[in-house]
């Protein structure tokens, strides 16, 4: 009894500290916290006609008057990867969406669920903004988060005309980005290809991740005629069938398709490619289980 009285303060303090730490972890990684509902863009981005005209669709291709998508697959470095070659008549068909149409922490849905909810023809996972408390978030021309992240990696900006550029958050504000015509930003990285040249080293990695991973990357081919031409690559990994790619290997792949700029999005268990109602790749979560991970946002093609 005397021992308990003597150490009561220590026990109470330790219990309170444990409770506070537990709540912090739950708030960061588990408890949903909505901060804003999705609102319409306030930019002057042209809204293209939703009239798709005649549609021709197969298991690995889609063609209408405005959108052309071709899906192929390949093997490299004991890894299966999937390539989407995308051509658009208007940049407004390249969109982003937030899980449950809500901006916040730990608000997630699978890529395929978000794709279905937004009538997407094609979709991939985005940058999983909800896993971080900082980092610019501009989606479809709306600023959702203005606090900058402390990272050596640049962000990707997509402009209203469909062009790509990378930038460092310390050099520009979200309002300046919006005023310059940016409609979407992605705070992940790194930049894989810049001006047609590989922009990562052979030993570079995101944080403490394994060197060979499932990956998702998006790139643009700058055509002489100004047409909109994108390359998206998703690789499988962490399985006996598919080892996964390093950042440098993904950059090499992107460069081989002629992209001028390519950017690394969230990978690992998040890496998912959806097309015409089906998940194309084999998303692998921890434990080597083939299953989609719920994520906070997607990039998609649709009306």
Short mmCIF file of N, CA, C and O in Angstrom, two decimals, residues 47-111:
data_model
loop_
_atom_site.label_atom_id
_atom_site.label_comp_id
_atom_site.label_asym_id
_atom_site.label_seq_id
_atom_site.Cartn_x
_atom_site.Cartn_y
_atom_site.Cartn_z
N UNK A 47 -14.53 23.48 -69.42
CA UNK A 47 -15.24 22.22 -69.18
C UNK A 47 -15.62 21.65 -70.53
O UNK A 47 -16.41 22.22 -71.27
N UNK A 48 -15.03 20.53 -70.85
CA UNK A 48 -15.27 19.92 -72.16
C UNK A 48 -16.65 19.29 -72.22
O UNK A 48 -17.25 18.96 -71.21
N UNK A 49 -17.12 19.12 -73.42
CA UNK A 49 -18.42 18.47 -73.62
C UNK A 49 -18.39 17.04 -73.12
O UNK A 49 -17.40 16.35 -73.24
N UNK A 50 -19.51 16.62 -72.54
CA UNK A 50 -19.60 15.24 -72.04
C UNK A 50 -20.09 14.29 -73.12
O UNK A 50 -20.29 13.12 -72.86
N UNK A 51 -20.25 14.79 -74.33
CA UNK A 51 -20.69 13.95 -75.44
C UNK A 51 -19.49 13.16 -75.96
O UNK A 51 -18.60 13.69 -76.61
N UNK A 52 -19.47 11.87 -75.65
CA UNK A 52 -18.33 11.05 -76.02
C UNK A 52 -18.39 10.58 -77.47
O UNK A 52 -17.39 10.12 -78.01
N UNK A 53 -19.56 10.70 -78.09
CA UNK A 53 -19.69 10.20 -79.45
C UNK A 53 -19.68 8.68 -79.46
O UNK A 53 -20.05 8.02 -78.50
N UNK A 54 -19.23 8.10 -80.56
CA UNK A 54 -19.18 6.64 -80.68
C UNK A 54 -18.07 6.08 -79.81
O UNK A 54 -16.93 6.52 -79.86
N UNK A 55 -18.41 5.05 -79.03
CA UNK A 55 -17.45 4.42 -78.12
C UNK A 55 -17.08 3.03 -78.62
O UNK A 55 -17.95 2.22 -78.94
N UNK A 56 -15.77 2.78 -78.68
CA UNK A 56 -15.27 1.44 -78.98
C UNK A 56 -14.43 0.99 -77.80
O UNK A 56 -13.47 1.67 -77.42
N UNK A 57 -14.81 -0.13 -77.20
CA UNK A 57 -14.15 -0.56 -75.97
C UNK A 57 -13.86 -2.06 -75.99
O UNK A 57 -14.69 -2.86 -76.42
N UNK A 58 -12.66 -2.43 -75.52
CA UNK A 58 -12.30 -3.84 -75.35
C UNK A 58 -11.72 -4.00 -73.94
O UNK A 58 -11.73 -3.06 -73.15
N UNK A 59 -11.21 -5.18 -73.64
CA UNK A 59 -10.62 -5.41 -72.32
C UNK A 59 -9.38 -4.56 -72.07
O UNK A 59 -9.03 -4.29 -70.92
N UNK A 60 -8.73 -4.14 -73.14
CA UNK A 60 -7.50 -3.37 -72.95
C UNK A 60 -7.45 -2.07 -73.76
O UNK A 60 -6.36 -1.50 -73.95
N UNK A 61 -8.61 -1.60 -74.22
CA UNK A 61 -8.61 -0.34 -74.95
C UNK A 61 -9.95 0.36 -74.84
O UNK A 61 -10.99 -0.27 -74.60
N UNK A 62 -9.89 1.68 -74.99
CA UNK A 62 -11.10 2.51 -75.00
C UNK A 62 -10.87 3.64 -75.98
O UNK A 62 -9.82 4.27 -76.00
N UNK A 63 -11.89 3.91 -76.82
CA UNK A 63 -11.77 4.97 -77.81
C UNK A 63 -13.12 5.65 -77.99
O UNK A 63 -14.14 4.98 -78.21
N UNK A 64 -13.14 6.97 -77.84
CA UNK A 64 -14.31 7.75 -78.24
C UNK A 64 -13.81 9.03 -78.90
O UNK A 64 -12.62 9.13 -79.25
N UNK A 65 -14.68 10.01 -79.08
CA UNK A 65 -14.28 11.21 -79.81
C UNK A 65 -13.28 12.07 -79.04
O UNK A 65 -12.62 12.93 -79.63
N UNK A 66 -13.15 11.84 -77.73
CA UNK A 66 -12.30 12.71 -76.90
C UNK A 66 -11.19 11.98 -76.15
O UNK A 66 -10.21 12.60 -75.75
N UNK A 67 -11.38 10.70 -75.92
CA UNK A 67 -10.48 9.93 -75.06
C UNK A 67 -10.02 8.67 -75.76
O UNK A 67 -10.84 7.93 -76.33
N UNK A 68 -8.70 8.42 -75.70
CA UNK A 68 -8.14 7.18 -76.22
C UNK A 68 -7.23 6.59 -75.16
O UNK A 68 -6.31 7.27 -74.67
N UNK A 69 -7.49 5.35 -74.78
CA UNK A 69 -6.68 4.66 -73.76
C UNK A 69 -6.33 3.27 -74.25
O UNK A 69 -7.21 2.52 -74.68
N UNK A 70 -5.06 2.93 -74.17
CA UNK A 70 -4.59 1.60 -74.53
C UNK A 70 -3.79 1.04 -73.37
O UNK A 70 -2.87 1.69 -72.88
N UNK A 71 -4.12 -0.17 -72.92
CA UNK A 71 -3.45 -0.81 -71.80
C UNK A 71 -2.59 -1.97 -72.31
O UNK A 71 -3.09 -2.84 -73.03
N UNK A 72 -1.32 -1.97 -71.95
CA UNK A 72 -0.44 -3.08 -72.26
C UNK A 72 0.29 -3.49 -70.99
O UNK A 72 0.28 -2.78 -69.99
N UNK A 73 0.92 -4.65 -71.02
CA UNK A 73 1.69 -5.11 -69.87
C UNK A 73 3.05 -5.62 -70.33
O UNK A 73 3.25 -5.92 -71.52
N UNK A 74 3.99 -5.68 -69.41
CA UNK A 74 5.32 -6.16 -69.76
C UNK A 74 6.03 -6.73 -68.55
O UNK A 74 5.49 -6.73 -67.44
N UNK A 75 7.23 -7.22 -68.78
CA UNK A 75 8.05 -7.79 -67.72
C UNK A 75 9.44 -7.18 -67.76
O UNK A 75 10.03 -7.04 -68.84
N UNK A 76 9.95 -6.79 -66.59
CA UNK A 76 11.32 -6.33 -66.47
C UNK A 76 11.79 -6.55 -65.05
O UNK A 76 11.00 -6.37 -64.10
N UNK A 77 13.03 -6.95 -64.89
CA UNK A 77 13.61 -7.14 -63.55
C UNK A 77 12.72 -8.01 -62.66
O UNK A 77 12.47 -7.67 -61.50
N UNK A 78 12.24 -9.12 -63.22
CA UNK A 78 11.38 -10.06 -62.50
C UNK A 78 10.11 -9.38 -61.96
O UNK A 78 9.60 -9.74 -60.90
N UNK A 79 9.63 -8.41 -62.72
CA UNK A 79 8.47 -7.62 -62.28
C UNK A 79 7.48 -7.44 -63.41
O UNK A 79 7.87 -7.15 -64.55
N UNK A 80 6.20 -7.58 -63.09
CA UNK A 80 5.13 -7.30 -64.05
C UNK A 80 4.71 -5.85 -63.91
O UNK A 80 4.49 -5.35 -62.80
N UNK A 81 4.59 -5.17 -65.05
CA UNK A 81 4.13 -3.78 -65.02
C UNK A 81 3.05 -3.58 -66.08
O UNK A 81 2.95 -4.34 -67.06
N UNK A 82 2.26 -2.53 -65.88
CA UNK A 82 1.13 -2.23 -66.76
C UNK A 82 1.25 -0.78 -67.21
O UNK A 82 1.50 0.11 -66.40
N UNK A 83 1.05 -0.57 -68.50
CA UNK A 83 1.20 0.76 -69.09
C UNK A 83 -0.11 1.22 -69.69
O UNK A 83 -0.73 0.49 -70.47
N UNK A 84 -0.52 2.41 -69.32
CA UNK A 84 -1.68 3.04 -69.94
C UNK A 84 -1.20 4.19 -70.82
O UNK A 84 -0.56 5.13 -70.32
N UNK A 85 -1.46 4.08 -72.10
CA UNK A 85 -1.13 5.14 -73.06
C UNK A 85 -2.41 5.92 -73.30
O UNK A 85 -3.39 5.39 -73.83
N UNK A 86 -2.41 7.19 -72.89
CA UNK A 86 -3.65 7.98 -72.84
C UNK A 86 -3.51 9.23 -73.71
O UNK A 86 -2.54 9.99 -73.57
N UNK A 87 -4.49 9.44 -74.57
CA UNK A 87 -4.55 10.66 -75.37
C UNK A 87 -5.91 11.31 -75.16
O UNK A 87 -6.94 10.64 -75.20
N UNK A 88 -5.89 12.63 -74.95
CA UNK A 88 -7.12 13.37 -74.66
C UNK A 88 -7.26 14.56 -75.60
O UNK A 88 -6.27 15.18 -75.99
N UNK A 89 -8.49 14.88 -75.94
CA UNK A 89 -8.74 16.06 -76.76
C UNK A 89 -8.83 17.33 -75.92
O UNK A 89 -8.73 18.44 -76.44
N UNK A 90 -9.00 17.17 -74.60
CA UNK A 90 -9.14 18.31 -73.70
C UNK A 90 -8.63 17.91 -72.31
O UNK A 90 -8.88 16.80 -71.84
N UNK A 91 -7.95 18.83 -71.66
CA UNK A 91 -7.34 18.55 -70.35
C UNK A 91 -8.35 18.30 -69.25
O UNK A 91 -8.03 17.70 -68.23
N UNK A 92 -9.59 18.74 -69.44
CA UNK A 92 -10.58 18.59 -68.39
C UNK A 92 -10.99 17.14 -68.16
O UNK A 92 -11.66 16.82 -67.18
N UNK A 93 -10.59 16.23 -69.06
CA UNK A 93 -10.90 14.81 -68.86
C UNK A 93 -9.93 14.14 -67.91
O UNK A 93 -10.14 13.00 -67.50
N UNK A 94 -8.84 14.84 -67.57
CA UNK A 94 -7.89 14.36 -66.57
C UNK A 94 -8.27 14.99 -65.23
O UNK A 94 -8.14 16.20 -65.05
N UNK A 95 -8.76 14.18 -64.31
CA UNK A 95 -9.34 14.70 -63.08
C UNK A 95 -8.74 14.01 -61.85
O UNK A 95 -8.03 13.01 -61.96
N UNK A 96 -9.07 14.57 -60.69
CA UNK A 96 -8.76 13.91 -59.42
C UNK A 96 -10.04 13.82 -58.61
O UNK A 96 -11.02 14.53 -58.84
N UNK A 97 -10.03 12.91 -57.63
CA UNK A 97 -11.18 12.75 -56.74
C UNK A 97 -10.68 12.41 -55.34
O UNK A 97 -9.62 11.80 -55.18
N UNK A 98 -11.46 12.81 -54.34
CA UNK A 98 -11.16 12.50 -52.95
C UNK A 98 -12.10 11.42 -52.45
O UNK A 98 -13.27 11.38 -52.82
N UNK A 99 -11.58 10.55 -51.61
CA UNK A 99 -12.40 9.49 -51.03
C UNK A 99 -13.61 10.07 -50.33
O UNK A 99 -13.51 11.06 -49.59
N UNK A 100 -14.78 9.49 -50.59
CA UNK A 100 -16.05 9.90 -50.00
C UNK A 100 -16.35 11.38 -50.25
O UNK A 100 -17.09 12.02 -49.51
N UNK A 101 -15.75 11.92 -51.34
CA UNK A 101 -15.94 13.33 -51.69
C UNK A 101 -15.66 14.26 -50.52
O UNK A 101 -16.31 15.29 -50.35
N UNK A 102 -14.66 13.89 -49.72
CA UNK A 102 -14.37 14.63 -48.49
C UNK A 102 -12.87 14.77 -48.31
O UNK A 102 -12.12 13.81 -48.48
N UNK A 103 -12.43 15.97 -47.94
CA UNK A 103 -11.04 16.20 -47.59
C UNK A 103 -10.88 16.05 -46.09
O UNK A 103 -11.63 16.61 -45.30
N UNK A 104 -9.87 15.27 -45.67
CA UNK A 104 -9.64 15.11 -44.24
C UNK A 104 -8.62 14.02 -43.97
O UNK A 104 -7.94 13.52 -44.87
N UNK A 105 -8.52 13.64 -42.71
CA UNK A 105 -7.56 12.64 -42.27
C UNK A 105 -8.24 11.29 -42.13
O UNK A 105 -9.34 11.19 -41.58
N UNK A 106 -7.57 10.25 -42.63
CA UNK A 106 -8.05 8.87 -42.51
C UNK A 106 -9.43 8.66 -43.14
O UNK A 106 -10.22 7.84 -42.67
N UNK A 107 -9.71 9.42 -44.17
CA UNK A 107 -10.94 9.23 -44.95
C UNK A 107 -10.51 8.54 -46.25
O UNK A 107 -9.85 9.14 -47.09
N UNK A 108 -10.84 7.28 -46.39
CA UNK A 108 -10.29 6.49 -47.48
C UNK A 108 -11.35 5.62 -48.15
O UNK A 108 -12.36 5.28 -47.55
N UNK A 109 -11.07 5.27 -49.38
CA UNK A 109 -11.81 4.27 -50.15
C UNK A 109 -10.82 3.63 -51.11
O UNK A 109 -9.80 4.22 -51.45
N UNK A 110 -11.12 2.45 -51.56
CA UNK A 110 -10.25 1.83 -52.56
C UNK A 110 -10.30 2.64 -53.85
O UNK A 110 -11.25 3.38 -54.11
N UNK A 111 -9.24 2.50 -54.63
CA UNK A 111 -9.19 3.19 -55.92
C UNK A 111 -10.38 2.81 -56.78
O UNK A 111 -11.01 3.68 -57.42
#
